[in-house]
Amino acid sequence: MKAMVMTQVCDLREDRSPLEMRRVADPVPAQGEILLRVLACGVCHTELDEIEGRTPPPRLPIIPGHQVVGRVEGTGGGVGRFKKGDRVGVAWIHSACGKCGFCRTGRENLCADFRATGRDVDGGYAEYMTVRQDFAYAIPEVFSDVEAAPLLCAGAIGFRSLNLTGLRDGQRLGLTGFGASGHLVLLLIKHKFPKTRVYVFARAEKEREFARELGAVWTGDSDEASPEKLDAVIDTTPVWKSVVEALRNLDAGGRLVVNAIRKQNIDQDYLLKLDYLTHLWMEKEIKSVANVTRADVIEFLKLAAEIPIKPEVEVYPLEDANRALLDIKERRIRGAKVLLVKAGRLTGS
Ligand SMILES: [Zn+2]
Ligand SMILES: [Zn+2]
């Protein structure tokens, strides 16, 4: 089969084609696994973190991609949950140990043996992939393939972030950064918390304009003060400035939830602006978001289908994955980016 393969860690400013279209061995489903013909795969900022070495794959080459929508093409032994032809999704959580204290208390996202799709095992930038049946999800009918893909990471992790803010209807929320996840959180808020006012902080005017179209009451640059204090902020940026400025904008007792797998160290100096009285005093809190659980994905897909939440997507063919990644890197963003995959037949090679 064909796949866009990551072969090395590199700097995207120098190497503008980090992934290579290659012919690789067809994946074969093991016991308890299903084989998927990939239909669509979302492109996530985390892929930049993998490629640029902030969360590098433990082995190379690897096929990235962790927001996968596919059709069941075959099954290994012992598969009862899905049958040939079913449309299913795969998310960032590839597996967890299932036995540790975290796994047994619904916090498999924190498991020391957490394995990530498209980083620790091959993902969906490919014509086919395999996944354990208990880490695959039925995709609701209401979504097209490309609409469903970004729900599996951007949506599910946005949902987890929103839950971690502890927000109640009518409370004021800030979003710093307005990429795939931010826009899905805003759509979710409109239905879940209709009285909540959302303030969006983004560098690019295009992103701010898009946020206002979707219902943000105010938008500004990432270092601006919001017109009123905020009860919670979700930060999806890779930089430290947003952390410091978000803490300043929080009201007493407010909570900042940082939804970023890694921060870049380009503006770490900004942390020196942190002043206890301005940024932390009065019981302000900071919490990071790590990975997702299967329950996050299942609950979010159900909610998104009920509302329904239709993400705004920009579609690229699989072979243009490098262009999609550069567009994220260089902030040419409106909603979520998705690779459309037109898989050929398996050749058995
Ligand atoms: Zn992701
Ligand atoms: Zn575990």
mmCIF file of C-alpha atoms and ligand atoms in Angstrom:
data_model
loop_
_atom_site.group_PDB
_atom_site.id
_atom_site.type_symbol
_atom_site.label_atom_id
_atom_site.label_comp_id
_atom_site.label_asym_id
_atom_site.label_seq_id
_atom_site.Cartn_x
_atom_site.Cartn_y
_atom_site.Cartn_z
ATOM 1 C CA MET A 1 0.000 0.000 0.000
ATOM 2 C CA LYS A 2 0.960 3.650 -0.224
ATOM 3 C CA ALA A 3 1.555 5.870 2.794
ATOM 4 C CA MET A 4 3.002 9.253 3.705
ATOM 5 C CA VAL A 5 5.888 8.172 5.917
ATOM 6 C CA MET A 6 7.925 10.086 8.471
ATOM 7 C CA THR A 7 11.551 8.991 8.263
ATOM 8 C CA GLN A 8 13.349 11.618 10.333
ATOM 9 C CA VAL A 9 12.957 14.415 12.847
ATOM 10 C CA CYS A 10 13.601 17.744 11.138
ATOM 11 C CA ASP A 11 13.063 21.494 11.215
ATOM 12 C CA LEU A 12 10.074 22.369 9.026
ATOM 13 C CA ARG A 13 11.531 25.784 8.251
ATOM 14 C CA GLU A 14 14.383 24.030 6.451
ATOM 15 C CA ASP A 15 12.803 20.809 5.245
ATOM 16 C CA ARG A 16 9.470 21.664 3.631
ATOM 17 C CA SER A 17 8.658 18.042 2.674
ATOM 18 C CA PRO A 18 9.179 16.088 5.882
ATOM 19 C CA LEU A 19 6.939 13.186 4.845
ATOM 20 C CA GLU A 20 7.636 10.899 1.921
ATOM 21 C CA MET A 21 5.116 9.024 -0.199
ATOM 22 C CA ARG A 22 6.282 5.417 -0.058
ATOM 23 C CA ARG A 23 5.094 1.939 -0.885
ATOM 24 C CA VAL A 24 5.119 -0.068 2.358
ATOM 25 C CA ALA A 25 4.028 -3.554 3.420
ATOM 26 C CA ASP A 26 0.265 -4.016 3.731
ATOM 27 C CA PRO A 27 -0.833 -4.098 7.375
ATOM 28 C CA VAL A 28 -2.247 -7.434 8.549
ATOM 29 C CA PRO A 29 -4.776 -7.508 11.421
ATOM 30 C CA ALA A 30 -3.680 -9.552 14.443
ATOM 31 C CA GLN A 31 -6.007 -11.279 16.922
ATOM 32 C CA GLY A 32 -8.585 -8.736 18.151
ATOM 33 C CA GLU A 33 -7.714 -6.213 15.443
ATOM 34 C CA ILE A 34 -9.564 -4.854 12.435
ATOM 35 C CA LEU A 35 -8.102 -3.800 9.101
ATOM 36 C CA LEU A 36 -9.361 -0.426 7.871
ATOM 37 C CA ARG A 37 -9.396 1.002 4.392
ATOM 38 C CA VAL A 38 -8.723 4.646 5.252
ATOM 39 C CA LEU A 39 -11.251 7.171 3.901
ATOM 40 C CA ALA A 40 -10.047 10.341 5.612
ATOM 41 C CA CYS A 41 -7.485 11.386 8.201
ATOM 42 C CA GLY A 42 -7.360 14.669 10.075
ATOM 43 C CA VAL A 43 -4.147 16.693 10.269
ATOM 44 C CA CYS A 44 -3.242 17.792 13.789
ATOM 45 C CA HIS A 45 -0.721 20.236 15.268
ATOM 46 C CA THR A 46 0.671 17.264 17.180
ATOM 47 C CA GLU A 47 2.087 15.938 13.911
ATOM 48 C CA LEU A 48 4.287 19.062 13.844
ATOM 49 C CA ASP A 49 5.423 18.230 17.383
ATOM 50 C CA GLU A 50 6.359 14.729 16.233
ATOM 51 C CA ILE A 51 8.167 15.887 13.092
ATOM 52 C CA GLU A 52 10.030 18.701 14.854
ATOM 53 C CA GLY A 53 11.052 16.430 17.710
ATOM 54 C CA ARG A 54 9.054 17.800 20.646
ATOM 55 C CA THR A 55 7.287 14.450 21.013
ATOM 56 C CA PRO A 56 9.299 12.259 18.652
ATOM 57 C CA PRO A 57 8.193 8.756 17.647
ATOM 58 C CA PRO A 58 10.187 6.089 19.520
ATOM 59 C CA ARG A 59 11.020 4.403 16.210
ATOM 60 C CA LEU A 60 11.282 5.486 12.598
ATOM 61 C CA PRO A 61 9.972 5.226 9.991
ATOM 62 C CA ILE A 62 6.419 5.753 11.220
ATOM 63 C CA ILE A 63 3.128 6.612 9.516
ATOM 64 C CA PRO A 64 1.553 9.602 11.324
ATOM 65 C CA GLY A 65 -2.154 10.394 11.657
ATOM 66 C CA HIS A 66 -4.529 9.919 14.586
ATOM 67 C CA GLN A 67 -7.944 11.170 13.410
ATOM 68 C CA VAL A 68 -8.805 8.329 11.095
ATOM 69 C CA VAL A 69 -12.096 7.413 9.474
ATOM 70 C CA GLY A 70 -12.092 4.121 7.630
ATOM 71 C CA ARG A 71 -14.140 1.143 6.505
ATOM 72 C CA VAL A 72 -13.592 -2.283 7.962
ATOM 73 C CA GLU A 73 -11.980 -4.312 5.215
ATOM 74 C CA GLY A 74 -11.073 -7.408 7.210
ATOM 75 C CA THR A 75 -10.662 -8.698 10.743
ATOM 76 C CA GLY A 76 -8.194 -10.760 12.722
ATOM 77 C CA GLY A 77 -9.528 -13.550 14.937
ATOM 78 C CA GLY A 78 -11.865 -12.900 17.836
ATOM 79 C CA VAL A 79 -13.458 -9.734 16.476
ATOM 80 C CA GLY A 80 -17.137 -9.332 17.322
ATOM 81 C CA ARG A 81 -17.701 -5.592 17.636
ATOM 82 C CA PHE A 82 -17.363 -4.707 13.959
ATOM 83 C CA LYS A 83 -17.923 -6.395 10.636
ATOM 84 C CA LYS A 84 -16.741 -5.829 7.102
ATOM 85 C CA GLY A 85 -18.125 -2.571 5.667
ATOM 86 C CA ASP A 86 -18.675 -0.783 9.009
ATOM 87 C CA ARG A 87 -17.429 2.784 9.151
ATOM 88 C CA VAL A 88 -15.226 3.351 12.190
ATOM 89 C CA GLY A 89 -12.895 5.946 13.640
ATOM 90 C CA VAL A 90 -9.504 5.784 15.344
ATOM 91 C CA ALA A 91 -8.238 8.421 17.781
ATOM 92 C CA TRP A 92 -4.959 9.396 19.490
ATOM 93 C CA ILE A 93 -5.345 6.674 22.124
ATOM 94 C CA HIS A 94 -4.044 3.495 20.515
ATOM 95 C CA SER A 95 -3.859 1.508 23.745
ATOM 96 C CA ALA A 96 -3.224 1.644 27.482
ATOM 97 C CA CYS A 97 -2.292 -1.152 29.920
ATOM 98 C CA GLY A 98 -5.805 -1.645 31.289
ATOM 99 C CA LYS A 99 -4.479 -2.734 34.696
ATOM 100 C CA CYS A 100 -2.822 0.211 36.459
ATOM 101 C CA GLY A 101 -4.536 2.548 38.919
ATOM 102 C CA PHE A 102 -5.149 5.159 36.241
ATOM 103 C CA CYS A 103 -6.655 2.669 33.788
ATOM 104 C CA ARG A 104 -8.913 1.177 36.461
ATOM 105 C CA THR A 105 -10.289 4.604 37.438
ATOM 106 C CA GLY A 106 -11.237 5.921 34.011
ATOM 107 C CA ARG A 107 -7.957 7.798 33.523
ATOM 108 C CA GLU A 108 -6.341 5.623 30.869
ATOM 109 C CA ASN A 109 -5.070 8.847 29.239
ATOM 110 C CA LEU A 110 -2.550 9.096 32.115
ATOM 111 C CA CYS A 111 -1.365 5.445 31.921
ATOM 112 C CA ALA A 112 2.435 5.060 31.882
ATOM 113 C CA ASP A 113 1.986 2.580 29.020
ATOM 114 C CA PHE A 114 -0.193 4.948 26.971
ATOM 115 C CA ARG A 115 0.508 4.367 23.260
ATOM 116 C CA ALA A 116 -0.430 6.963 20.665
ATOM 117 C CA THR A 117 -1.736 6.275 17.171
ATOM 118 C CA GLY A 118 0.537 7.695 14.509
ATOM 119 C CA ARG A 119 3.454 8.228 16.906
ATOM 120 C CA ASP A 120 4.061 4.942 18.748
ATOM 121 C CA VAL A 121 2.310 2.798 16.113
ATOM 122 C CA ASP A 122 1.440 3.441 12.464
ATOM 123 C CA GLY A 123 -1.517 5.764 11.887
ATOM 124 C CA GLY A 124 -3.810 6.983 9.149
ATOM 125 C CA TYR A 125 -1.697 8.901 6.611
ATOM 126 C CA ALA A 126 -2.008 5.720 4.559
ATOM 127 C CA GLU A 127 -4.347 3.666 2.435
ATOM 128 C CA TYR A 128 -4.848 1.040 5.153
ATOM 129 C CA MET A 129 -4.214 0.605 8.864
ATOM 130 C CA THR A 130 -4.977 -1.832 11.664
ATOM 131 C CA VAL A 131 -6.472 -1.038 15.064
ATOM 132 C CA ARG A 132 -7.647 -3.046 18.072
ATOM 133 C CA GLN A 133 -11.416 -3.405 17.938
ATOM 134 C CA ASP A 134 -11.784 -2.062 21.488
ATOM 135 C CA PHE A 135 -9.970 1.151 20.477
ATOM 136 C CA ALA A 136 -12.182 1.854 17.451
ATOM 137 C CA TYR A 137 -15.471 3.792 17.404
ATOM 138 C CA ALA A 138 -18.592 3.594 15.271
ATOM 139 C CA ILE A 139 -18.976 6.831 13.298
ATOM 140 C CA PRO A 140 -22.495 8.343 13.407
ATOM 141 C CA GLU A 141 -24.287 8.462 10.029
ATOM 142 C CA VAL A 142 -24.849 12.205 10.201
ATOM 143 C CA PHE A 143 -21.179 12.969 9.440
ATOM 144 C CA SER A 144 -19.402 12.688 6.130
ATOM 145 C CA ASP A 145 -15.953 11.069 6.254
ATOM 146 C CA VAL A 146 -14.096 14.383 6.226
ATOM 147 C CA GLU A 147 -16.445 15.921 8.805
ATOM 148 C CA ALA A 148 -15.970 13.012 11.193
ATOM 149 C CA ALA A 149 -12.155 12.980 11.103
ATOM 150 C CA PRO A 150 -11.441 16.181 13.095
ATOM 151 C CA LEU A 151 -13.967 15.193 15.746
ATOM 152 C CA LEU A 152 -11.659 12.323 16.733
ATOM 153 C CA CYS A 153 -8.850 14.522 18.103
ATOM 154 C CA ALA A 154 -9.545 18.245 17.775
ATOM 155 C CA GLY A 155 -13.131 17.650 18.915
ATOM 156 C CA ALA A 156 -12.534 14.990 21.566
ATOM 157 C CA ILE A 157 -9.644 16.847 23.188
ATOM 158 C CA GLY A 158 -11.562 20.118 22.994
ATOM 159 C CA PHE A 159 -14.415 18.347 24.785
ATOM 160 C CA ARG A 160 -12.007 17.047 27.444
ATOM 161 C CA SER A 161 -10.506 20.534 27.850
ATOM 162 C CA LEU A 162 -13.931 22.083 28.271
ATOM 163 C CA ASN A 163 -14.854 19.474 30.886
ATOM 164 C CA LEU A 164 -11.623 20.205 32.754
ATOM 165 C CA THR A 165 -12.473 23.931 32.967
ATOM 166 C CA GLY A 166 -15.497 23.016 35.116
ATOM 167 C CA LEU A 167 -17.425 25.762 33.282
ATOM 168 C CA ARG A 168 -21.126 26.305 33.965
ATOM 169 C CA ASP A 169 -23.632 27.980 31.652
ATOM 170 C CA GLY A 170 -23.362 31.775 31.781
ATOM 171 C CA GLN A 171 -19.714 31.806 32.888
ATOM 172 C CA ARG A 172 -17.199 33.617 30.693
ATOM 173 C CA LEU A 173 -14.729 31.588 28.664
ATOM 174 C CA GLY A 174 -11.567 32.600 26.822
ATOM 175 C CA LEU A 175 -9.983 30.636 23.983
ATOM 176 C CA THR A 176 -6.376 31.426 23.134
ATOM 177 C CA GLY A 177 -5.536 30.187 19.658
ATOM 178 C CA PHE A 178 -8.323 29.385 17.238
ATOM 179 C CA GLY A 179 -7.401 26.318 15.230
ATOM 180 C CA ALA A 180 -9.277 23.077 14.694
ATOM 181 C CA SER A 181 -9.935 22.427 18.382
ATOM 182 C CA GLY A 182 -10.872 26.001 19.317
ATOM 183 C CA HIS A 183 -13.491 26.248 16.591
ATOM 184 C CA LEU A 184 -15.089 22.965 17.681
ATOM 185 C CA VAL A 185 -15.156 24.099 21.328
ATOM 186 C CA LEU A 186 -16.927 27.291 20.254
ATOM 187 C CA LEU A 187 -19.550 25.295 18.337
ATOM 188 C CA LEU A 188 -19.988 22.987 21.327
ATOM 189 C CA ILE A 189 -20.388 25.900 23.774
ATOM 190 C CA LYS A 190 -23.155 27.478 21.719
ATOM 191 C CA HIS A 191 -25.279 24.396 22.350
ATOM 192 C CA LYS A 192 -24.114 23.249 25.751
ATOM 193 C CA PHE A 193 -23.754 26.659 27.414
ATOM 194 C CA PRO A 194 -25.883 29.118 25.411
ATOM 195 C CA LYS A 195 -25.531 31.914 28.013
ATOM 196 C CA THR A 196 -21.739 31.729 28.060
ATOM 197 C CA ARG A 197 -19.826 34.549 26.396
ATOM 198 C CA VAL A 198 -16.730 33.425 24.527
ATOM 199 C CA TYR A 199 -13.651 35.643 24.054
ATOM 200 C CA VAL A 200 -11.129 34.563 21.434
ATOM 201 C CA PHE A 201 -7.449 35.548 21.427
ATOM 202 C CA ALA A 202 -5.624 34.867 18.165
ATOM 203 C CA ARG A 203 -2.706 36.368 16.327
ATOM 204 C CA ALA A 204 -4.103 36.236 12.789
ATOM 205 C CA GLU A 205 -6.968 38.546 11.821
ATOM 206 C CA LYS A 206 -8.413 35.753 9.646
ATOM 207 C CA GLU A 207 -8.738 33.500 12.689
ATOM 208 C CA ARG A 208 -10.339 36.319 14.687
ATOM 209 C CA GLU A 209 -12.790 37.004 11.893
ATOM 210 C CA PHE A 210 -13.710 33.310 11.723
ATOM 211 C CA ALA A 211 -14.233 33.247 15.510
ATOM 212 C CA ARG A 212 -16.642 36.213 15.312
ATOM 213 C CA GLU A 213 -18.536 34.473 12.490
ATOM 214 C CA LEU A 214 -18.986 31.466 14.765
ATOM 215 C CA GLY A 215 -20.281 33.570 17.656
ATOM 216 C CA ALA A 216 -17.345 34.867 19.720
ATOM 217 C CA VAL A 217 -18.511 38.098 21.429
ATOM 218 C CA TRP A 218 -15.040 39.637 21.281
ATOM 219 C CA THR A 219 -11.722 38.837 19.641
ATOM 220 C CA GLY A 220 -8.281 40.276 20.175
ATOM 221 C CA ASP A 221 -4.585 39.588 19.899
ATOM 222 C CA SER A 222 -2.997 37.129 22.297
ATOM 223 C CA ASP A 223 -1.566 39.837 24.595
ATOM 224 C CA GLU A 224 -4.707 41.972 24.811
ATOM 225 C CA ALA A 225 -6.772 42.310 27.963
ATOM 226 C CA SER A 226 -10.292 40.949 27.602
ATOM 227 C CA PRO A 227 -13.031 43.547 28.242
ATOM 228 C CA GLU A 228 -14.183 41.554 31.265
ATOM 229 C CA LYS A 229 -12.454 39.025 33.511
ATOM 230 C CA LEU A 230 -12.862 35.357 32.558
ATOM 231 C CA ASP A 231 -13.932 32.334 34.595
ATOM 232 C CA ALA A 232 -11.894 29.942 32.466
ATOM 233 C CA VAL A 233 -9.495 29.970 29.547
ATOM 234 C CA ILE A 234 -8.512 27.123 27.226
ATOM 235 C CA ASP A 235 -5.098 27.637 25.651
ATOM 236 C CA THR A 236 -4.331 25.736 22.448
ATOM 237 C CA THR A 237 -1.220 27.668 21.405
ATOM 238 C CA PRO A 238 2.356 26.332 21.358
ATOM 239 C CA VAL A 239 3.762 29.414 23.151
ATOM 240 C CA TRP A 240 4.194 30.720 26.724
ATOM 241 C CA LYS A 241 2.919 34.234 26.130
ATOM 242 C CA SER A 242 -0.658 32.942 26.008
ATOM 243 C CA VAL A 243 -0.245 31.214 29.367
ATOM 244 C CA VAL A 244 0.913 34.381 31.113
ATOM 245 C CA GLU A 245 -1.674 36.616 29.420
ATOM 246 C CA ALA A 246 -4.497 34.140 30.048
ATOM 247 C CA LEU A 247 -3.658 34.073 33.766
ATOM 248 C CA ARG A 248 -3.851 37.871 33.805
ATOM 249 C CA ASN A 249 -7.297 37.769 32.171
ATOM 250 C CA LEU A 250 -8.672 35.225 34.641
ATOM 251 C CA ASP A 251 -11.057 36.324 37.347
ATOM 252 C CA ALA A 252 -10.556 35.256 40.992
ATOM 253 C CA GLY A 253 -10.958 31.495 41.294
ATOM 254 C CA GLY A 254 -10.572 31.090 37.528
ATOM 255 C CA ARG A 255 -8.916 28.157 35.799
ATOM 256 C CA LEU A 256 -6.566 27.995 32.841
ATOM 257 C CA VAL A 257 -6.589 24.692 30.952
ATOM 258 C CA VAL A 258 -3.577 24.195 28.691
ATOM 259 C CA ASN A 259 -4.384 21.948 25.764
ATOM 260 C CA ALA A 260 -0.966 21.480 24.156
ATOM 261 C CA ILE A 261 1.049 18.289 24.071
ATOM 262 C CA ARG A 262 4.275 20.329 24.250
ATOM 263 C CA LYS A 263 5.109 24.013 24.461
ATOM 264 C CA GLN A 264 7.837 25.387 22.210
ATOM 265 C CA ASN A 265 10.691 27.064 24.008
ATOM 266 C CA ILE A 266 10.933 30.007 21.598
ATOM 267 C CA ASP A 267 9.409 32.525 24.038
ATOM 268 C CA GLN A 268 10.141 30.934 27.398
ATOM 269 C CA ASP A 269 11.512 34.313 28.598
ATOM 270 C CA TYR A 270 7.934 35.555 28.648
ATOM 271 C CA LEU A 271 7.451 33.533 31.839
ATOM 272 C CA LEU A 272 9.634 36.058 33.651
ATOM 273 C CA LYS A 273 6.673 38.429 33.403
ATOM 274 C CA LEU A 274 4.776 36.133 35.714
ATOM 275 C CA ASP A 275 3.841 38.152 38.758
ATOM 276 C CA TYR A 276 2.239 36.409 41.699
ATOM 277 C CA LEU A 277 -0.293 39.148 42.460
ATOM 278 C CA THR A 278 -1.353 39.745 38.841
ATOM 279 C CA HIS A 279 -1.310 36.197 37.527
ATOM 280 C CA LEU A 280 -1.749 33.659 40.339
ATOM 281 C CA TRP A 281 -3.092 35.208 43.549
ATOM 282 C CA MET A 282 -6.806 34.717 44.363
ATOM 283 C CA GLU A 283 -6.886 30.980 43.818
ATOM 284 C CA LYS A 284 -6.234 30.946 40.094
ATOM 285 C CA GLU A 285 -5.455 27.474 38.779
ATOM 286 C CA ILE A 286 -3.542 25.948 35.870
ATOM 287 C CA LYS A 287 -4.217 22.452 34.529
ATOM 288 C CA SER A 288 -2.838 20.693 31.463
ATOM 289 C CA VAL A 289 -4.760 18.265 29.272
ATOM 290 C CA ALA A 290 -3.037 14.978 28.498
ATOM 291 C CA ASN A 291 -4.264 12.731 25.694
ATOM 292 C CA VAL A 292 -7.851 11.455 25.591
ATOM 293 C CA THR A 293 -9.711 8.485 26.982
ATOM 294 C CA ARG A 294 -12.004 6.267 24.942
ATOM 295 C CA ALA A 295 -14.908 7.637 26.981
ATOM 296 C CA ASP A 296 -14.036 11.186 25.825
ATOM 297 C CA VAL A 297 -14.202 10.096 22.195
ATOM 298 C CA ILE A 298 -17.430 8.122 22.616
ATOM 299 C CA GLU A 299 -19.238 10.853 24.574
ATOM 300 C CA PHE A 300 -18.088 13.589 22.247
ATOM 301 C CA LEU A 301 -19.109 11.702 19.080
ATOM 302 C CA LYS A 302 -22.556 11.122 20.577
ATOM 303 C CA LEU A 303 -22.985 14.765 21.572
ATOM 304 C CA ALA A 304 -21.617 16.046 18.260
ATOM 305 C CA ALA A 305 -24.121 13.867 16.379
ATOM 306 C CA GLU A 306 -27.068 15.005 18.523
ATOM 307 C CA ILE A 307 -26.366 18.731 18.132
ATOM 308 C CA PRO A 308 -25.014 18.186 15.360
ATOM 309 C CA ILE A 309 -21.582 19.825 15.276
ATOM 310 C CA LYS A 310 -20.318 20.042 11.723
ATOM 311 C CA PRO A 311 -16.700 21.090 11.624
ATOM 312 C CA GLU A 312 -15.467 23.475 8.963
ATOM 313 C CA VAL A 313 -12.898 21.477 6.982
ATOM 314 C CA GLU A 314 -10.211 22.126 4.396
ATOM 315 C CA VAL A 315 -9.565 18.995 2.367
ATOM 316 C CA TYR A 316 -6.217 17.906 0.873
ATOM 317 C CA PRO A 317 -5.393 14.716 -1.010
ATOM 318 C CA LEU A 318 -3.175 12.304 0.968
ATOM 319 C CA GLU A 319 -0.149 13.077 -1.186
ATOM 320 C CA ASP A 320 -0.435 16.765 -0.170
ATOM 321 C CA ALA A 321 0.044 16.021 3.547
ATOM 322 C CA ASN A 322 3.233 18.119 3.610
ATOM 323 C CA ARG A 323 1.347 21.129 2.278
ATOM 324 C CA ALA A 324 -1.356 20.690 4.942
ATOM 325 C CA LEU A 325 1.293 20.513 7.687
ATOM 326 C CA LEU A 326 3.029 23.655 6.416
ATOM 327 C CA ASP A 327 -0.302 25.464 6.285
ATOM 328 C CA ILE A 328 -0.770 24.676 9.991
ATOM 329 C CA LYS A 329 2.810 25.677 10.794
ATOM 330 C CA GLU A 330 2.387 28.973 8.932
ATOM 331 C CA ARG A 331 -1.101 29.596 10.345
ATOM 332 C CA ARG A 332 -3.127 29.343 7.156
ATOM 333 C CA ILE A 333 -6.010 27.946 9.138
ATOM 334 C CA ARG A 334 -9.747 28.035 8.946
ATOM 335 C CA GLY A 335 -11.254 25.181 10.928
ATOM 336 C CA ALA A 336 -9.749 21.718 10.540
ATOM 337 C CA LYS A 337 -7.526 20.171 7.883
ATOM 338 C CA VAL A 338 -8.309 16.702 6.588
ATOM 339 C CA LEU A 339 -6.577 14.356 4.158
ATOM 340 C CA LEU A 340 -8.883 12.576 1.763
ATOM 341 C CA VAL A 341 -7.621 9.089 1.015
ATOM 342 C CA LYS A 342 -8.555 7.153 -2.096
ATOM 343 C CA ALA A 343 -7.170 3.743 -1.306
ATOM 344 C CA GLY A 344 -6.262 1.320 -4.041
ATOM 345 C CA ARG A 345 -6.753 -2.419 -3.686
ATOM 346 C CA LEU A 346 -4.480 -4.360 -1.398
ATOM 347 C CA THR A 347 -1.968 -6.181 -3.503
ATOM 348 C CA GLY A 348 -0.790 -8.532 -0.810
ATOM 349 C CA SER A 349 2.705 -7.093 -1.122
HETATM 350 ZN ZN ZN B 1 -4.366 15.509 17.542
HETATM 351 ZN ZN ZN B 2 -2.626 1.697 32.588
#
